[in-house]
Amino acid sequence: MSHILLIHSSVHGYTQKICEYLKGKLEAQQQHVTIAPLSEVPELAKFDKVFIGASIRHGKHRPALYQFIEDHRKELESIPSGFFSVSLVARKPLKNTPQTNMYMQQFLSQSVWQPKLLQVFGGNLDYQGYGAMDRNIIRFIMWITKGPTDPNTKVEFTDWQKVDEFAQQMIEA
Ligand SMILES: Cc1cc2nc3c(=O)[nH]c(=O)nc-3n(C[C@H](O)[C@H](O)[C@H](O)COP(=O)(O)O)c2cc1C
């Protein structure tokens, strides 16, 4: 049994929801899992493996993510680790792999930590959960990218089977 740490960089809680789902899958396979937000990460030395999930907001992962990685590079590199990115772009079949997703490529070009296990997941869209300005910006992006623009849209674009596979890869890492 491994003690696994799942860290999330989440603005509206959806990446945290994916972490909670992963925790359920991992615990069903006798793994011991702790979830922590990026702002309250426990000492990494207590864990056998560490994984970070981070969402995209206005084209970027949060700057605090890169700061955390720089501050903890040695620990992250010394145990099995991985990273996943959550975004609306990742709902698109041509942008839903680490190789084809521009946010993952951006992450790899900016991060001093280069984890082997990588994945991208489609995020959620909840227009009524956003302020008016964000709602309009995202509706415009959705219009350009041929996504839903109805202001009452509330949808999860996550492929949960892909999340299941990631959980298995975490166990094998
Ligand atoms: C204000 C805002 C800006 C966003 N910008 C982008 C973006 O530039 N590209 C994208 O693919 N998704 C974008 N998204 C979608 C989020 O990445 C997606 O909803 C994700 O599930 C959010 O996860 P979180 O709740 O953990 O932060 C944006 C969402 C919000 C609310």
PDB file of C-alpha atoms and ligand atoms in Angstrom:
ATOM      1  CA  MET A   1       0.000   0.000   0.000  1.00  0.00           C
ATOM      2  CA  SER A   2       1.309   3.462  -0.946  1.00  0.00           C
ATOM      3  CA  HIS A   3       0.513   6.748   0.716  1.00  0.00           C
ATOM      4  CA  ILE A   4      -0.405   9.019  -2.202  1.00  0.00           C
ATOM      5  CA  LEU A   5      -0.701  12.792  -2.091  1.00  0.00           C
ATOM      6  CA  LEU A   6      -3.083  14.495  -4.555  1.00  0.00           C
ATOM      7  CA  ILE A   7      -2.548  18.250  -4.797  1.00  0.00           C
ATOM      8  CA  HIS A   8      -5.055  20.421  -6.619  1.00  0.00           C
ATOM      9  CA  SER A   9      -4.775  23.900  -8.065  1.00  0.00           C
ATOM     10  CA  SER A  10      -8.488  24.602  -8.506  1.00  0.00           C
ATOM     11  CA  VAL A  11     -10.443  27.846  -8.808  1.00  0.00           C
ATOM     12  CA  HIS A  12     -14.079  26.690  -8.843  1.00  0.00           C
ATOM     13  CA  GLY A  13     -13.537  23.263  -7.247  1.00  0.00           C
ATOM     14  CA  TYR A  14     -13.781  21.051 -10.314  1.00  0.00           C
ATOM     15  CA  THR A  15     -10.163  19.842 -10.276  1.00  0.00           C
ATOM     16  CA  GLN A  16     -10.721  19.059  -6.610  1.00  0.00           C
ATOM     17  CA  LYS A  17     -13.761  17.004  -7.662  1.00  0.00           C
ATOM     18  CA  ILE A  18     -11.546  14.988 -10.035  1.00  0.00           C
ATOM     19  CA  CYS A  19      -9.095  14.445  -7.139  1.00  0.00           C
ATOM     20  CA  GLU A  20     -11.955  13.203  -4.925  1.00  0.00           C
ATOM     21  CA  TYR A  21     -13.001  10.787  -7.676  1.00  0.00           C
ATOM     22  CA  LEU A  22      -9.395   9.548  -8.040  1.00  0.00           C
ATOM     23  CA  LYS A  23      -9.202   9.099  -4.267  1.00  0.00           C
ATOM     24  CA  GLY A  24     -12.265   6.836  -4.352  1.00  0.00           C
ATOM     25  CA  LYS A  25     -10.765   4.737  -7.151  1.00  0.00           C
ATOM     26  CA  LEU A  26      -7.374   4.498  -5.438  1.00  0.00           C
ATOM     27  CA  GLU A  27      -8.814   3.637  -2.031  1.00  0.00           C
ATOM     28  CA  ALA A  28     -10.864   0.872  -3.639  1.00  0.00           C
ATOM     29  CA  GLN A  29      -7.466  -0.617  -4.490  1.00  0.00           C
ATOM     30  CA  GLN A  30      -6.138  -0.302  -0.930  1.00  0.00           C
ATOM     31  CA  GLN A  31      -4.104   2.867  -1.508  1.00  0.00           C
ATOM     32  CA  HIS A  32      -3.932   5.473   1.237  1.00  0.00           C
ATOM     33  CA  VAL A  33      -4.750   8.911  -0.211  1.00  0.00           C
ATOM     34  CA  THR A  34      -4.486  12.478   1.086  1.00  0.00           C
ATOM     35  CA  ILE A  35      -5.904  15.428  -0.888  1.00  0.00           C
ATOM     36  CA  ALA A  36      -4.588  18.953  -0.355  1.00  0.00           C
ATOM     37  CA  PRO A  37      -5.058  22.331  -2.043  1.00  0.00           C
ATOM     38  CA  LEU A  38      -1.925  23.968  -3.400  1.00  0.00           C
ATOM     39  CA  SER A  39      -2.088  26.539  -0.599  1.00  0.00           C
ATOM     40  CA  GLU A  40      -1.970  23.900   2.186  1.00  0.00           C
ATOM     41  CA  VAL A  41       0.330  21.121   1.065  1.00  0.00           C
ATOM     42  CA  PRO A  42       1.691  18.920   3.879  1.00  0.00           C
ATOM     43  CA  GLU A  43       5.354  17.886   4.026  1.00  0.00           C
ATOM     44  CA  LEU A  44       6.039  15.921   0.830  1.00  0.00           C
ATOM     45  CA  ALA A  45       8.536  13.628   2.568  1.00  0.00           C
ATOM     46  CA  LYS A  46       5.620  11.853   4.309  1.00  0.00           C
ATOM     47  CA  PHE A  47       4.347  10.440   0.995  1.00  0.00           C
ATOM     48  CA  ASP A  48       5.374   7.642  -1.366  1.00  0.00           C
ATOM     49  CA  LYS A  49       3.947   9.342  -4.482  1.00  0.00           C
ATOM     50  CA  VAL A  50       2.687  12.788  -5.381  1.00  0.00           C
ATOM     51  CA  PHE A  51       0.390  13.990  -8.168  1.00  0.00           C
ATOM     52  CA  ILE A  52      -0.719  17.509  -9.034  1.00  0.00           C
ATOM     53  CA  GLY A  53      -3.906  18.466 -10.895  1.00  0.00           C
ATOM     54  CA  ALA A  54      -4.333  22.045 -12.106  1.00  0.00           C
ATOM     55  CA  SER A  55      -7.052  23.890 -14.002  1.00  0.00           C
ATOM     56  CA  ILE A  56      -6.735  26.496 -16.720  1.00  0.00           C
ATOM     57  CA  ARG A  57      -8.050  30.002 -16.295  1.00  0.00           C
ATOM     58  CA  HIS A  58      -7.725  32.551 -19.081  1.00  0.00           C
ATOM     59  CA  GLY A  59      -5.195  30.468 -20.950  1.00  0.00           C
ATOM     60  CA  LYS A  60      -2.876  29.636 -18.039  1.00  0.00           C
ATOM     61  CA  HIS A  61      -2.270  27.450 -15.023  1.00  0.00           C
ATOM     62  CA  ARG A  62      -2.004  29.591 -11.896  1.00  0.00           C
ATOM     63  CA  PRO A  63       1.418  31.237 -11.254  1.00  0.00           C
ATOM     64  CA  ALA A  64       1.311  29.708  -7.735  1.00  0.00           C
ATOM     65  CA  LEU A  65       1.598  26.280  -9.375  1.00  0.00           C
ATOM     66  CA  TYR A  66       4.978  27.125 -10.918  1.00  0.00           C
ATOM     67  CA  GLN A  67       6.152  28.696  -7.660  1.00  0.00           C
ATOM     68  CA  PHE A  68       5.223  25.551  -5.723  1.00  0.00           C
ATOM     69  CA  ILE A  69       7.072  23.404  -8.255  1.00  0.00           C
ATOM     70  CA  GLU A  70      10.204  25.544  -8.022  1.00  0.00           C
ATOM     71  CA  ASP A  71      10.085  25.473  -4.228  1.00  0.00           C
ATOM     72  CA  HIS A  72       9.660  21.662  -4.125  1.00  0.00           C
ATOM     73  CA  ARG A  73      11.507  20.509  -7.212  1.00  0.00           C
ATOM     74  CA  LYS A  74      13.896  18.154  -5.390  1.00  0.00           C
ATOM     75  CA  GLU A  75      11.121  16.372  -3.471  1.00  0.00           C
ATOM     76  CA  LEU A  76       8.935  16.101  -6.585  1.00  0.00           C
ATOM     77  CA  GLU A  77      11.814  14.551  -8.496  1.00  0.00           C
ATOM     78  CA  SER A  78      12.723  12.086  -5.758  1.00  0.00           C
ATOM     79  CA  ILE A  79       9.450  10.079  -5.687  1.00  0.00           C
ATOM     80  CA  PRO A  80       7.045   8.781  -8.370  1.00  0.00           C
ATOM     81  CA  SER A  81       4.964  11.728  -9.503  1.00  0.00           C
ATOM     82  CA  GLY A  82       2.613  12.989 -12.180  1.00  0.00           C
ATOM     83  CA  PHE A  83       0.595  15.928 -13.409  1.00  0.00           C
ATOM     84  CA  PHE A  84      -2.798  16.472 -15.003  1.00  0.00           C
ATOM     85  CA  SER A  85      -4.311  19.586 -16.532  1.00  0.00           C
ATOM     86  CA  VAL A  86      -8.051  20.401 -16.623  1.00  0.00           C
ATOM     87  CA  SER A  87      -9.532  22.711 -19.247  1.00  0.00           C
ATOM     88  CA  LEU A  88     -12.425  23.185 -21.638  1.00  0.00           C
ATOM     89  CA  VAL A  89     -10.096  22.931 -24.623  1.00  0.00           C
ATOM     90  CA  ALA A  90      -9.335  19.336 -23.567  1.00  0.00           C
ATOM     91  CA  ARG A  91     -12.942  18.405 -24.474  1.00  0.00           C
ATOM     92  CA  LYS A  92     -11.871  18.535 -28.131  1.00  0.00           C
ATOM     93  CA  PRO A  93     -10.757  15.188 -29.598  1.00  0.00           C
ATOM     94  CA  LEU A  94      -7.737  16.792 -31.270  1.00  0.00           C
ATOM     95  CA  LYS A  95      -6.611  18.480 -28.041  1.00  0.00           C
ATOM     96  CA  ASN A  96      -7.227  15.786 -25.457  1.00  0.00           C
ATOM     97  CA  THR A  97      -3.792  14.180 -25.136  1.00  0.00           C
ATOM     98  CA  PRO A  98      -0.674  15.534 -23.370  1.00  0.00           C
ATOM     99  CA  GLN A  99       1.026  15.732 -26.782  1.00  0.00           C
ATOM    100  CA  THR A 100      -1.760  17.662 -28.536  1.00  0.00           C
ATOM    101  CA  ASN A 101      -3.016  19.870 -25.702  1.00  0.00           C
ATOM    102  CA  MET A 102      -1.422  23.318 -25.838  1.00  0.00           C
ATOM    103  CA  TYR A 103      -1.843  23.924 -22.102  1.00  0.00           C
ATOM    104  CA  MET A 104       0.096  20.759 -21.275  1.00  0.00           C
ATOM    105  CA  GLN A 105       2.778  21.755 -23.753  1.00  0.00           C
ATOM    106  CA  GLN A 106       2.871  25.226 -22.181  1.00  0.00           C
ATOM    107  CA  PHE A 107       3.196  23.594 -18.753  1.00  0.00           C
ATOM    108  CA  LEU A 108       6.103  21.410 -19.895  1.00  0.00           C
ATOM    109  CA  SER A 109       7.905  24.398 -21.373  1.00  0.00           C
ATOM    110  CA  GLN A 110       7.540  26.421 -18.138  1.00  0.00           C
ATOM    111  CA  SER A 111       7.946  23.808 -15.409  1.00  0.00           C
ATOM    112  CA  VAL A 112      11.354  22.842 -13.998  1.00  0.00           C
ATOM    113  CA  TRP A 113       9.746  19.535 -12.932  1.00  0.00           C
ATOM    114  CA  GLN A 114       9.104  17.207 -15.886  1.00  0.00           C
ATOM    115  CA  PRO A 115       6.887  14.395 -14.585  1.00  0.00           C
ATOM    116  CA  LYS A 116       6.664  11.208 -16.637  1.00  0.00           C
ATOM    117  CA  LEU A 117       2.991  10.543 -15.955  1.00  0.00           C
ATOM    118  CA  LEU A 118       0.883  13.200 -17.674  1.00  0.00           C
ATOM    119  CA  GLN A 119      -2.763  13.524 -18.636  1.00  0.00           C
ATOM    120  CA  VAL A 120      -5.330  16.122 -19.697  1.00  0.00           C
ATOM    121  CA  PHE A 121      -9.017  16.071 -18.789  1.00  0.00           C
ATOM    122  CA  GLY A 122     -11.971  18.052 -20.051  1.00  0.00           C
ATOM    123  CA  GLY A 123     -13.297  20.390 -17.354  1.00  0.00           C
ATOM    124  CA  ASN A 124     -16.753  21.685 -16.537  1.00  0.00           C
ATOM    125  CA  LEU A 125     -18.803  24.526 -17.949  1.00  0.00           C
ATOM    126  CA  ASP A 126     -21.292  26.219 -15.649  1.00  0.00           C
ATOM    127  CA  TYR A 127     -22.266  29.629 -17.021  1.00  0.00           C
ATOM    128  CA  GLN A 128     -24.532  30.473 -14.086  1.00  0.00           C
ATOM    129  CA  GLY A 129     -21.658  29.810 -11.681  1.00  0.00           C
ATOM    130  CA  TYR A 130     -19.557  32.621 -13.227  1.00  0.00           C
ATOM    131  CA  GLY A 131     -19.768  36.384 -12.912  1.00  0.00           C
ATOM    132  CA  ALA A 132     -21.207  38.282 -15.907  1.00  0.00           C
ATOM    133  CA  MET A 133     -17.827  39.188 -17.372  1.00  0.00           C
ATOM    134  CA  ASP A 134     -16.352  35.664 -17.203  1.00  0.00           C
ATOM    135  CA  ARG A 135     -19.636  34.236 -18.516  1.00  0.00           C
ATOM    136  CA  ASN A 136     -19.499  36.476 -21.580  1.00  0.00           C
ATOM    137  CA  ILE A 137     -15.823  35.792 -22.246  1.00  0.00           C
ATOM    138  CA  ILE A 138     -16.344  32.043 -22.031  1.00  0.00           C
ATOM    139  CA  ARG A 139     -19.509  32.168 -24.166  1.00  0.00           C
ATOM    140  CA  PHE A 140     -17.495  33.995 -26.803  1.00  0.00           C
ATOM    141  CA  ILE A 141     -14.709  31.378 -26.652  1.00  0.00           C
ATOM    142  CA  MET A 142     -17.331  28.631 -26.868  1.00  0.00           C
ATOM    143  CA  TRP A 143     -18.915  30.311 -29.874  1.00  0.00           C
ATOM    144  CA  ILE A 144     -15.523  30.435 -31.629  1.00  0.00           C
ATOM    145  CA  THR A 145     -14.740  26.808 -30.750  1.00  0.00           C
ATOM    146  CA  LYS A 146     -18.250  25.551 -31.593  1.00  0.00           C
ATOM    147  CA  GLY A 147     -19.154  24.678 -27.984  1.00  0.00           C
ATOM    148  CA  PRO A 148     -22.421  25.351 -26.091  1.00  0.00           C
ATOM    149  CA  THR A 149     -23.369  29.037 -25.734  1.00  0.00           C
ATOM    150  CA  ASP A 150     -26.767  28.726 -23.998  1.00  0.00           C
ATOM    151  CA  PRO A 151     -26.232  30.721 -20.745  1.00  0.00           C
ATOM    152  CA  ASN A 152     -27.954  27.979 -18.742  1.00  0.00           C
ATOM    153  CA  THR A 153     -25.497  25.305 -19.854  1.00  0.00           C
ATOM    154  CA  LYS A 154     -24.053  23.215 -17.042  1.00  0.00           C
ATOM    155  CA  VAL A 155     -21.997  20.307 -18.322  1.00  0.00           C
ATOM    156  CA  GLU A 156     -18.992  18.181 -17.355  1.00  0.00           C
ATOM    157  CA  PHE A 157     -16.750  17.345 -20.298  1.00  0.00           C
ATOM    158  CA  THR A 158     -14.650  14.874 -18.302  1.00  0.00           C
ATOM    159  CA  ASP A 159     -14.107  11.406 -19.723  1.00  0.00           C
ATOM    160  CA  TRP A 160     -14.360   9.498 -16.435  1.00  0.00           C
ATOM    161  CA  GLN A 161     -13.065   6.295 -18.004  1.00  0.00           C
ATOM    162  CA  LYS A 162      -9.884   8.160 -18.825  1.00  0.00           C
ATOM    163  CA  VAL A 163      -9.713   9.248 -15.167  1.00  0.00           C
ATOM    164  CA  ASP A 164     -10.096   5.567 -14.163  1.00  0.00           C
ATOM    165  CA  GLU A 165      -7.145   4.693 -16.406  1.00  0.00           C
ATOM    166  CA  PHE A 166      -5.093   7.475 -14.854  1.00  0.00           C
ATOM    167  CA  ALA A 167      -5.842   6.075 -11.372  1.00  0.00           C
ATOM    168  CA  GLN A 168      -4.468   2.727 -12.529  1.00  0.00           C
ATOM    169  CA  GLN A 169      -1.346   4.404 -13.921  1.00  0.00           C
ATOM    170  CA  MET A 170      -0.869   6.147 -10.574  1.00  0.00           C
ATOM    171  CA  ILE A 171      -0.868   2.790  -8.815  1.00  0.00           C
ATOM    172  CA  GLU A 172       1.663   1.414 -11.292  1.00  0.00           C
ATOM    173  CA  ALA A 173       3.928   4.520 -11.171  1.00  0.00           C
TER     174      ALA A 173
HETATM  175  C1  LIG B   1     -12.854  32.517 -15.660  1.00  0.00           C
HETATM  176  C2  LIG B   1     -12.570  31.236 -16.384  1.00  0.00           C
HETATM  177  C3  LIG B   1     -11.622  31.202 -17.399  1.00  0.00           C
HETATM  178  C4  LIG B   1     -11.349  30.020 -18.090  1.00  0.00           C
HETATM  179  N1  LIG B   1     -10.427  30.030 -19.089  1.00  0.00           N
HETATM  180  C5  LIG B   1     -10.223  28.898 -19.811  1.00  0.00           C
HETATM  181  C6  LIG B   1      -9.322  28.904 -20.914  1.00  0.00           C
HETATM  182  O1  LIG B   1      -8.677  29.887 -21.220  1.00  0.00           O
HETATM  183  N2  LIG B   1      -9.181  27.744 -21.620  1.00  0.00           N
HETATM  184  C7  LIG B   1      -9.874  26.595 -21.308  1.00  0.00           C
HETATM  185  O2  LIG B   1      -9.710  25.590 -21.990  1.00  0.00           O
HETATM  186  N3  LIG B   1     -10.708  26.556 -20.241  1.00  0.00           N
HETATM  187  C8  LIG B   1     -10.903  27.680 -19.502  1.00  0.00           C
HETATM  188  N4  LIG B   1     -11.765  27.670 -18.438  1.00  0.00           N
HETATM  189  C9  LIG B   1     -12.418  26.409 -18.087  1.00  0.00           C
HETATM  190  C10 LIG B   1     -11.839  25.767 -16.825  1.00  0.00           C
HETATM  191  O3  LIG B   1     -10.520  25.350 -17.028  1.00  0.00           O
HETATM  192  C11 LIG B   1     -12.731  24.575 -16.452  1.00  0.00           C
HETATM  193  O4  LIG B   1     -14.015  25.057 -16.135  1.00  0.00           O
HETATM  194  C12 LIG B   1     -12.192  23.786 -15.281  1.00  0.00           C
HETATM  195  O5  LIG B   1     -13.034  22.671 -15.069  1.00  0.00           O
HETATM  196  C13 LIG B   1     -12.122  24.618 -14.028  1.00  0.00           C
HETATM  197  O6  LIG B   1     -11.602  23.853 -12.988  1.00  0.00           O
HETATM  198  P1  LIG B   1     -11.516  24.408 -11.485  1.00  0.00           P
HETATM  199  O7  LIG B   1     -12.941  24.559 -11.001  1.00  0.00           O
HETATM  200  O8  LIG B   1     -10.783  23.347 -10.755  1.00  0.00           O
HETATM  201  O9  LIG B   1     -10.778  25.702 -11.522  1.00  0.00           O
HETATM  202  C14 LIG B   1     -12.050  28.834 -17.741  1.00  0.00           C
HETATM  203  C15 LIG B   1     -12.998  28.865 -16.703  1.00  0.00           C
HETATM  204  C16 LIG B   1     -13.256  30.042 -16.027  1.00  0.00           C
HETATM  205  C17 LIG B   1     -14.286  30.058 -14.938  1.00  0.00           C
END
